[in-house]
Amino acid sequence: MTSPVGFTLLQLRYFLVAAERGSMTEASGALHIAQSAVSAAIHNLERDLRVQLFIRRRGRGLTLTPAGERLQQHARELLTRAREIEREARGDGETISGPVAVGCFVTLAPYYLPPLFSECTDRYPGIEIDVVEGETDQLVQALRAGRIDFALTYDLGLTAEMDLRSETIARAPAYVIVAADHPLARQGSVELAELSAEPLVLLDLPHSRDYFRSLIAATGTAPDVRYRTRSYETVRSLVARGLGYSVLNQRPATGQTYGGGEIAELELRDGSPPLEVQIASAKGMTQTARARAVMELLREIGPRPARA
C-alpha cells in the first residue's frame, strides 16, 4: 500500500495562482473564491510540507522563498500530469491537443519551424505551438523559468549547463560564402587560410561569434572583422555586395539575397567540426504527451537537408 500524500492538488493550484499573481487578494479574484480559502489552503500546504513558501510583506504582496520557487516548478509538472491522467481515464487521451511552448535558436527558426508547423498541423491539429525565438542564453533562462517545454538550439554554450539535458538531432557543417563574382566562387571548396587577407562579415551572436572566430584561429590566422551584424540575412547581403566573406552553418535553398545580390557557397576543407542541432530540456521535467509528440516530429525533421 502506498503512503498517503500530505497535500492536495487543489492546494497546489491555489499556491500556483498566488505565486503568479503575487497577492492573496488577486489570487482569490482569479479563482473566484474567498481570500480566506486561498490563505487557509496555502497555510495548510506550508504546515504539511514544513516549509515557508512565501515571504509576506504588508502592502508589498507575496515573494516566493527558494523552497517556494522549487515547489512552483514541481507543482506545474504535477498538475499537468494530473490533467493528462484525467483525460486518459475519461477515454479521450488518444487525441493529443493543447499548447506546447517551444524555444528556437533564432537562425534555426526559418529552417525547422515551417516543416514542424506543417507536420504538426497534419498529424496533431489539436496542438498549438507557441514559439519563443532567441539566443542560447535566452533559451536557457526560459527553460529554467519553465516558460518553454524544450528548446531547439545549437550545442553552443550548453555543455556547461549541468541542469539541462540535450540530444542531437542533426549536424550542420560550417561553410564559406563569398560574392557570386568572387575569384574563388567557382572553386567549390576552400581553406579558411586562403581568405585570411580578406575582411570577414561576422554573424555577431553570443557564442556564435566565438565559434566562427575559433574556426579561423585554428588556421593560425587572425580574422579581419570589418562588419558585424546579428542578422543572418544581412550577413548574406553584405557578402553579396563584395564587402567580405563569411562563415555560416545553415544553408538557404537559394544564393539570392534580400538585397538582390547573389552569393556562392564553398565547402570547407579544414576539417572543422560541425555544429550539433539539439533538443534541450530541463533535467527532471516530465514532458507532456503533446510536447513529446512535437519533439518526435523534430527528430524526424532533423536529418533532412536543412534548407529553407
mmCIF file of C-alpha atoms in Angstrom:
data_model
loop_
_atom_site.group_PDB
_atom_site.id
_atom_site.type_symbol
_atom_site.label_atom_id
_atom_site.label_comp_id
_atom_site.label_asym_id
_atom_site.label_seq_id
_atom_site.Cartn_x
_atom_site.Cartn_y
_atom_site.Cartn_z
ATOM 1 C CA MET A 1 0.000 0.000 0.000
ATOM 2 C CA THR A 2 1.335 3.444 -0.915
ATOM 3 C CA SER A 3 1.803 6.042 1.812
ATOM 4 C CA PRO A 4 -0.677 8.962 1.851
ATOM 5 C CA VAL A 5 0.456 12.340 0.463
ATOM 6 C CA GLY A 6 0.235 15.282 2.846
ATOM 7 C CA PHE A 7 -1.165 17.814 0.369
ATOM 8 C CA THR A 8 -3.826 18.078 -2.313
ATOM 9 C CA LEU A 9 -3.862 19.111 -5.947
ATOM 10 C CA LEU A 10 -6.271 21.881 -5.006
ATOM 11 C CA GLN A 11 -3.718 23.318 -2.579
ATOM 12 C CA LEU A 12 -1.095 23.250 -5.326
ATOM 13 C CA ARG A 13 -3.444 25.026 -7.714
ATOM 14 C CA TYR A 14 -4.143 27.788 -5.209
ATOM 15 C CA PHE A 15 -0.419 28.065 -4.479
ATOM 16 C CA LEU A 16 0.442 28.439 -8.183
ATOM 17 C CA VAL A 17 -2.155 31.131 -8.782
ATOM 18 C CA ALA A 18 -1.000 33.054 -5.710
ATOM 19 C CA ALA A 19 2.621 32.785 -6.884
ATOM 20 C CA GLU A 20 1.729 34.035 -10.358
ATOM 21 C CA ARG A 21 -0.422 36.906 -9.073
ATOM 22 C CA GLY A 22 1.858 37.828 -6.163
ATOM 23 C CA SER A 23 -1.139 38.501 -3.960
ATOM 24 C CA MET A 24 -3.719 36.512 -1.994
ATOM 25 C CA THR A 25 -6.364 39.049 -2.929
ATOM 26 C CA GLU A 26 -5.681 38.825 -6.659
ATOM 27 C CA ALA A 27 -5.480 35.040 -6.449
ATOM 28 C CA SER A 28 -8.898 34.843 -4.815
ATOM 29 C CA GLY A 29 -10.319 37.058 -7.564
ATOM 30 C CA ALA A 30 -8.799 34.887 -10.297
ATOM 31 C CA LEU A 31 -10.086 31.703 -8.640
ATOM 32 C CA HIS A 32 -13.497 33.221 -7.776
ATOM 33 C CA ILE A 33 -13.285 32.097 -4.173
ATOM 34 C CA ALA A 34 -12.911 33.841 -0.816
ATOM 35 C CA GLN A 35 -9.460 35.141 0.098
ATOM 36 C CA SER A 36 -9.676 33.219 3.371
ATOM 37 C CA ALA A 37 -9.934 29.951 1.395
ATOM 38 C CA VAL A 38 -6.744 30.737 -0.532
ATOM 39 C CA SER A 39 -4.893 31.785 2.626
ATOM 40 C CA ALA A 40 -6.021 28.689 4.507
ATOM 41 C CA ALA A 41 -5.025 26.334 1.670
ATOM 42 C CA ILE A 42 -1.523 27.828 1.418
ATOM 43 C CA HIS A 43 -1.106 27.913 5.207
ATOM 44 C CA ASN A 44 -2.040 24.213 5.399
ATOM 45 C CA LEU A 45 0.300 23.422 2.500
ATOM 46 C CA GLU A 46 3.203 25.120 4.301
ATOM 47 C CA ARG A 47 2.304 23.280 7.500
ATOM 48 C CA ASP A 48 2.090 19.891 5.798
ATOM 49 C CA LEU A 49 5.348 20.383 3.871
ATOM 50 C CA ARG A 50 7.045 22.040 6.869
ATOM 51 C CA VAL A 51 8.485 24.834 4.732
ATOM 52 C CA GLN A 52 7.760 28.523 4.224
ATOM 53 C CA LEU A 53 6.679 29.108 0.617
ATOM 54 C CA PHE A 54 6.116 32.875 0.642
ATOM 55 C CA ILE A 55 7.584 35.941 2.271
ATOM 56 C CA ARG A 56 4.587 38.098 3.167
ATOM 57 C CA ARG A 57 5.074 41.851 3.397
ATOM 58 C CA ARG A 58 2.182 44.151 4.209
ATOM 59 C CA GLY A 59 1.386 46.287 1.199
ATOM 60 C CA ARG A 60 4.018 44.577 -0.961
ATOM 61 C CA GLY A 61 2.352 41.267 -1.722
ATOM 62 C CA LEU A 62 3.953 37.828 -1.846
ATOM 63 C CA THR A 63 7.514 36.814 -2.727
ATOM 64 C CA LEU A 64 8.481 33.186 -3.254
ATOM 65 C CA THR A 65 11.137 31.729 -0.974
ATOM 66 C CA PRO A 66 13.756 29.384 -2.502
ATOM 67 C CA ALA A 67 11.592 26.453 -1.330
ATOM 68 C CA GLY A 68 8.585 28.112 -2.958
ATOM 69 C CA GLU A 69 10.429 28.510 -6.271
ATOM 70 C CA ARG A 70 11.324 24.813 -6.277
ATOM 71 C CA LEU A 71 7.759 23.806 -5.466
ATOM 72 C CA GLN A 72 6.408 26.085 -8.214
ATOM 73 C CA GLN A 73 8.193 24.085 -10.919
ATOM 74 C CA HIS A 74 7.220 20.708 -9.454
ATOM 75 C CA ALA A 75 3.620 21.791 -8.936
ATOM 76 C CA ARG A 76 3.264 22.839 -12.579
ATOM 77 C CA GLU A 77 4.540 19.474 -13.751
ATOM 78 C CA LEU A 78 2.360 17.546 -11.297
ATOM 79 C CA LEU A 79 -0.825 19.377 -12.282
ATOM 80 C CA THR A 80 -0.045 18.945 -15.974
ATOM 81 C CA ARG A 81 0.432 15.228 -15.469
ATOM 82 C CA ALA A 82 -2.761 15.026 -13.412
ATOM 83 C CA ARG A 83 -4.728 16.584 -16.292
ATOM 84 C CA GLU A 84 -3.277 14.019 -18.688
ATOM 85 C CA ILE A 85 -4.271 11.177 -16.366
ATOM 86 C CA GLU A 86 -7.771 12.625 -16.133
ATOM 87 C CA ARG A 87 -8.132 12.797 -19.932
ATOM 88 C CA GLU A 88 -6.845 9.254 -20.371
ATOM 89 C CA ALA A 89 -9.164 7.938 -17.684
ATOM 90 C CA ARG A 90 -12.100 9.574 -19.445
ATOM 91 C CA GLY A 91 -11.141 7.866 -22.670
ATOM 92 C CA ASP A 92 -10.149 10.997 -24.620
ATOM 93 C CA GLY A 93 -6.397 10.572 -24.184
ATOM 94 C CA GLU A 94 -5.970 9.343 -27.751
ATOM 95 C CA THR A 95 -6.426 12.882 -29.074
ATOM 96 C CA ILE A 96 -3.304 14.882 -28.334
ATOM 97 C CA SER A 97 -4.135 18.551 -28.026
ATOM 98 C CA GLY A 98 -3.222 21.731 -26.203
ATOM 99 C CA PRO A 99 -0.363 24.243 -26.140
ATOM 100 C CA VAL A 100 3.336 23.433 -26.457
ATOM 101 C CA ALA A 101 5.890 26.182 -25.812
ATOM 102 C CA VAL A 102 8.983 25.677 -27.960
ATOM 103 C CA GLY A 103 12.165 27.740 -27.771
ATOM 104 C CA CYS A 104 14.125 28.056 -31.008
ATOM 105 C CA PHE A 105 17.565 29.464 -31.743
ATOM 106 C CA VAL A 106 16.939 32.468 -33.956
ATOM 107 C CA THR A 107 18.927 31.307 -37.004
ATOM 108 C CA LEU A 108 17.395 27.816 -36.911
ATOM 109 C CA ALA A 109 13.819 29.099 -36.991
ATOM 110 C CA PRO A 110 13.465 29.594 -40.795
ATOM 111 C CA TYR A 111 14.675 26.042 -41.442
ATOM 112 C CA TYR A 112 12.906 23.987 -38.786
ATOM 113 C CA LEU A 113 9.724 25.831 -37.859
ATOM 114 C CA PRO A 114 7.908 25.747 -41.250
ATOM 115 C CA PRO A 115 8.206 21.942 -41.655
ATOM 116 C CA LEU A 116 7.431 21.497 -37.945
ATOM 117 C CA PHE A 117 4.213 23.528 -38.198
ATOM 118 C CA SER A 118 3.231 21.736 -41.388
ATOM 119 C CA GLU A 119 3.802 18.240 -39.980
ATOM 120 C CA CYS A 120 2.125 19.117 -36.688
ATOM 121 C CA THR A 121 -0.965 20.520 -38.437
ATOM 122 C CA ASP A 122 -1.301 17.307 -40.445
ATOM 123 C CA ARG A 123 -0.781 14.854 -37.584
ATOM 124 C CA TYR A 124 -1.895 16.734 -34.472
ATOM 125 C CA PRO A 125 -4.317 19.509 -35.443
ATOM 126 C CA GLY A 126 -5.246 19.993 -31.797
ATOM 127 C CA ILE A 127 -1.717 21.010 -30.753
ATOM 128 C CA GLU A 128 -0.977 24.735 -30.586
ATOM 129 C CA ILE A 129 2.756 25.515 -30.881
ATOM 130 C CA ASP A 130 3.869 28.746 -29.242
ATOM 131 C CA VAL A 131 7.417 29.695 -30.261
ATOM 132 C CA VAL A 132 9.959 31.765 -28.344
ATOM 133 C CA GLU A 133 12.893 32.720 -30.588
ATOM 134 C CA GLY A 134 16.165 33.747 -29.006
ATOM 135 C CA GLU A 135 19.858 33.104 -28.489
ATOM 136 C CA THR A 136 21.303 30.299 -26.376
ATOM 137 C CA ASP A 137 21.403 32.206 -23.081
ATOM 138 C CA GLN A 138 17.840 33.453 -23.523
ATOM 139 C CA LEU A 139 16.593 29.943 -24.244
ATOM 140 C CA VAL A 140 18.429 28.516 -21.224
ATOM 141 C CA GLN A 141 16.792 31.129 -18.991
ATOM 142 C CA ALA A 142 13.378 30.318 -20.466
ATOM 143 C CA LEU A 143 13.920 26.604 -19.771
ATOM 144 C CA ARG A 144 14.900 27.250 -16.174
ATOM 145 C CA ALA A 145 11.929 29.547 -15.618
ATOM 146 C CA GLY A 146 9.537 26.969 -17.073
ATOM 147 C CA ARG A 147 8.373 29.355 -19.825
ATOM 148 C CA ILE A 148 9.093 26.772 -22.547
ATOM 149 C CA ASP A 149 8.766 22.984 -22.626
ATOM 150 C CA PHE A 150 12.005 22.472 -24.564
ATOM 151 C CA ALA A 151 14.372 24.306 -26.896
ATOM 152 C CA LEU A 152 15.741 23.633 -30.365
ATOM 153 C CA THR A 153 19.239 25.086 -30.436
ATOM 154 C CA TYR A 154 22.877 24.541 -31.262
ATOM 155 C CA ASP A 155 25.165 22.874 -28.739
ATOM 156 C CA LEU A 156 26.964 26.207 -28.333
ATOM 157 C CA GLY A 157 27.007 27.195 -24.665
ATOM 158 C CA LEU A 158 25.071 24.130 -23.499
ATOM 159 C CA THR A 159 27.925 21.901 -22.314
ATOM 160 C CA ALA A 160 28.369 23.894 -19.090
ATOM 161 C CA GLU A 161 24.668 23.784 -18.189
ATOM 162 C CA MET A 162 24.535 20.898 -15.709
ATOM 163 C CA ASP A 163 20.785 21.265 -15.075
ATOM 164 C CA LEU A 164 19.879 20.641 -18.713
ATOM 165 C CA ARG A 165 19.739 17.509 -20.833
ATOM 166 C CA SER A 166 20.100 17.501 -24.602
ATOM 167 C CA GLU A 167 20.058 15.188 -27.584
ATOM 168 C CA THR A 168 21.495 15.758 -31.054
ATOM 169 C CA ILE A 169 19.025 15.531 -33.947
ATOM 170 C CA ALA A 170 21.207 16.938 -36.767
ATOM 171 C CA ARG A 171 24.683 18.217 -37.590
ATOM 172 C CA ALA A 172 25.392 21.404 -39.518
ATOM 173 C CA PRO A 173 28.895 21.679 -41.045
ATOM 174 C CA ALA A 174 30.413 25.122 -41.417
ATOM 175 C CA TYR A 175 30.853 26.525 -44.924
ATOM 176 C CA VAL A 176 32.059 29.766 -46.510
ATOM 177 C CA ILE A 177 30.067 32.255 -48.566
ATOM 178 C CA VAL A 178 31.578 34.760 -50.993
ATOM 179 C CA ALA A 179 30.077 37.067 -53.611
ATOM 180 C CA ALA A 180 28.979 35.288 -56.798
ATOM 181 C CA ASP A 181 31.675 37.145 -58.781
ATOM 182 C CA HIS A 182 34.469 36.416 -56.278
ATOM 183 C CA PRO A 183 37.608 34.822 -57.830
ATOM 184 C CA LEU A 184 37.072 31.703 -55.683
ATOM 185 C CA ALA A 185 33.326 31.454 -56.323
ATOM 186 C CA ARG A 186 33.603 28.631 -58.870
ATOM 187 C CA GLN A 187 36.214 26.702 -56.908
ATOM 188 C CA GLY A 188 33.663 24.666 -54.951
ATOM 189 C CA SER A 189 35.761 24.383 -51.800
ATOM 190 C CA VAL A 190 38.286 26.427 -49.881
ATOM 191 C CA GLU A 191 40.548 26.532 -46.846
ATOM 192 C CA LEU A 192 39.981 29.429 -44.491
ATOM 193 C CA ALA A 193 43.635 30.397 -44.725
ATOM 194 C CA GLU A 194 43.051 31.319 -48.388
ATOM 195 C CA LEU A 195 40.760 34.117 -47.223
ATOM 196 C CA SER A 196 42.983 35.459 -44.438
ATOM 197 C CA ALA A 197 43.712 38.687 -46.302
ATOM 198 C CA GLU A 198 40.028 39.463 -46.865
ATOM 199 C CA PRO A 199 37.559 41.133 -44.480
ATOM 200 C CA LEU A 200 35.173 38.936 -42.509
ATOM 201 C CA VAL A 201 31.471 39.669 -42.195
ATOM 202 C CA LEU A 202 30.695 38.236 -38.739
ATOM 203 C CA LEU A 203 27.355 36.863 -37.585
ATOM 204 C CA ASP A 204 27.632 38.599 -34.230
ATOM 205 C CA LEU A 205 25.516 36.488 -31.886
ATOM 206 C CA PRO A 206 26.644 35.316 -28.415
ATOM 207 C CA HIS A 207 28.552 32.007 -28.594
ATOM 208 C CA SER A 208 28.201 32.002 -32.404
ATOM 209 C CA ARG A 209 30.805 34.749 -32.780
ATOM 210 C CA ASP A 210 33.258 32.797 -30.636
ATOM 211 C CA TYR A 211 32.640 29.646 -32.659
ATOM 212 C CA PHE A 212 33.322 31.383 -36.002
ATOM 213 C CA ARG A 213 36.423 33.105 -34.617
ATOM 214 C CA SER A 214 37.736 29.774 -33.336
ATOM 215 C CA LEU A 215 37.444 28.198 -36.793
ATOM 216 C CA ILE A 216 39.620 30.925 -38.274
ATOM 217 C CA ALA A 217 42.035 30.975 -35.323
ATOM 218 C CA ALA A 218 42.622 27.234 -35.884
ATOM 219 C CA THR A 219 44.277 28.124 -39.205
ATOM 220 C CA GLY A 220 46.868 30.228 -37.398
ATOM 221 C CA THR A 221 45.482 33.495 -38.766
ATOM 222 C CA ALA A 222 43.530 36.329 -37.157
ATOM 223 C CA PRO A 223 40.197 37.352 -38.712
ATOM 224 C CA ASP A 224 39.844 40.877 -40.059
ATOM 225 C CA VAL A 225 36.326 41.564 -38.785
ATOM 226 C CA ARG A 226 35.195 44.501 -40.905
ATOM 227 C CA TYR A 227 31.432 44.196 -40.489
ATOM 228 C CA ARG A 228 29.246 42.763 -37.724
ATOM 229 C CA THR A 229 25.535 42.071 -37.665
ATOM 230 C CA ARG A 230 23.132 39.961 -35.613
ATOM 231 C CA SER A 231 21.042 39.267 -38.724
ATOM 232 C CA TYR A 232 21.716 36.109 -40.719
ATOM 233 C CA GLU A 233 20.301 37.596 -43.936
ATOM 234 C CA THR A 234 22.204 40.866 -43.510
ATOM 235 C CA VAL A 235 25.423 38.820 -43.436
ATOM 236 C CA ARG A 236 24.495 37.266 -46.784
ATOM 237 C CA SER A 237 23.524 40.611 -48.312
ATOM 238 C CA LEU A 238 26.801 42.263 -47.259
ATOM 239 C CA VAL A 239 28.794 39.370 -48.700
ATOM 240 C CA ALA A 240 26.809 39.533 -51.960
ATOM 241 C CA ARG A 241 27.879 43.193 -52.231
ATOM 242 C CA GLY A 242 31.513 42.096 -52.208
ATOM 243 C CA LEU A 243 32.211 43.532 -48.758
ATOM 244 C CA GLY A 244 33.885 40.381 -47.462
ATOM 245 C CA TYR A 245 33.359 36.682 -46.866
ATOM 246 C CA SER A 246 31.561 34.898 -44.042
ATOM 247 C CA VAL A 247 31.269 31.504 -42.367
ATOM 248 C CA LEU A 248 27.817 30.062 -41.698
ATOM 249 C CA ASN A 249 26.179 26.701 -40.946
ATOM 250 C CA GLN A 250 22.582 26.624 -42.165
ATOM 251 C CA ARG A 251 22.097 26.808 -45.944
ATOM 252 C CA PRO A 252 19.208 28.578 -47.689
ATOM 253 C CA ALA A 253 17.763 26.947 -50.798
ATOM 254 C CA THR A 254 18.980 29.802 -52.999
ATOM 255 C CA GLY A 255 22.026 32.024 -53.360
ATOM 256 C CA GLN A 256 19.780 35.070 -53.906
ATOM 257 C CA THR A 257 19.753 37.617 -51.069
ATOM 258 C CA TYR A 258 17.082 40.013 -49.879
ATOM 259 C CA GLY A 259 19.038 42.891 -51.420
ATOM 260 C CA GLY A 260 19.007 41.268 -54.860
ATOM 261 C CA GLY A 261 22.633 40.198 -54.835
ATOM 262 C CA GLU A 262 23.910 36.648 -55.049
ATOM 263 C CA ILE A 263 26.395 34.593 -53.067
ATOM 264 C CA ALA A 264 28.328 31.397 -53.760
ATOM 265 C CA GLU A 265 28.784 28.613 -51.196
ATOM 266 C CA LEU A 266 32.155 26.945 -50.689
ATOM 267 C CA GLU A 267 32.772 23.745 -48.755
ATOM 268 C CA LEU A 268 35.463 23.906 -46.075
ATOM 269 C CA ARG A 269 38.496 21.672 -46.472
ATOM 270 C CA ASP A 270 39.791 22.464 -42.977
ATOM 271 C CA GLY A 271 38.047 19.535 -41.304
ATOM 272 C CA SER A 272 36.187 21.835 -38.938
ATOM 273 C CA PRO A 273 33.751 20.027 -36.623
ATOM 274 C CA PRO A 274 30.069 20.668 -37.431
ATOM 275 C CA LEU A 275 27.678 22.321 -35.035
ATOM 276 C CA GLU A 276 25.174 19.957 -33.437
ATOM 277 C CA VAL A 277 21.489 20.862 -33.587
ATOM 278 C CA GLN A 278 19.972 19.726 -30.302
ATOM 279 C CA ILE A 279 16.741 19.448 -28.391
ATOM 280 C CA ALA A 280 17.394 20.736 -24.868
ATOM 281 C CA SER A 281 15.149 20.470 -21.829
ATOM 282 C CA ALA A 282 15.367 20.855 -18.070
ATOM 283 C CA LYS A 283 16.518 17.791 -16.157
ATOM 284 C CA GLY A 284 13.800 16.268 -14.041
ATOM 285 C CA MET A 285 10.998 17.881 -16.038
ATOM 286 C CA THR A 286 8.325 15.430 -17.169
ATOM 287 C CA GLN A 287 7.205 16.338 -20.680
ATOM 288 C CA THR A 288 3.522 16.277 -21.585
ATOM 289 C CA ALA A 289 2.289 13.858 -24.259
ATOM 290 C CA ARG A 290 1.863 16.763 -26.681
ATOM 291 C CA ALA A 291 5.385 18.077 -26.015
ATOM 292 C CA ARG A 292 6.780 14.594 -26.588
ATOM 293 C CA ALA A 293 4.853 14.399 -29.875
ATOM 294 C CA VAL A 294 6.363 17.684 -31.087
ATOM 295 C CA MET A 295 9.847 16.573 -30.044
ATOM 296 C CA GLU A 296 9.402 13.389 -32.058
ATOM 297 C CA LEU A 297 8.419 15.436 -35.118
ATOM 298 C CA LEU A 298 11.655 17.414 -34.765
ATOM 299 C CA ARG A 299 13.637 14.181 -34.583
ATOM 300 C CA GLU A 300 12.111 13.198 -37.918
ATOM 301 C CA ILE A 301 12.749 16.614 -39.477
ATOM 302 C CA GLY A 302 16.316 16.940 -38.155
ATOM 303 C CA PRO A 303 18.145 14.541 -40.501
ATOM 304 C CA ARG A 304 16.614 16.094 -43.601
ATOM 305 C CA PRO A 305 18.724 18.584 -45.581
ATOM 306 C CA ALA A 306 18.413 21.844 -43.673
ATOM 307 C CA ARG A 307 17.417 24.196 -46.464
ATOM 308 C CA ALA A 308 14.610 26.719 -46.280
#
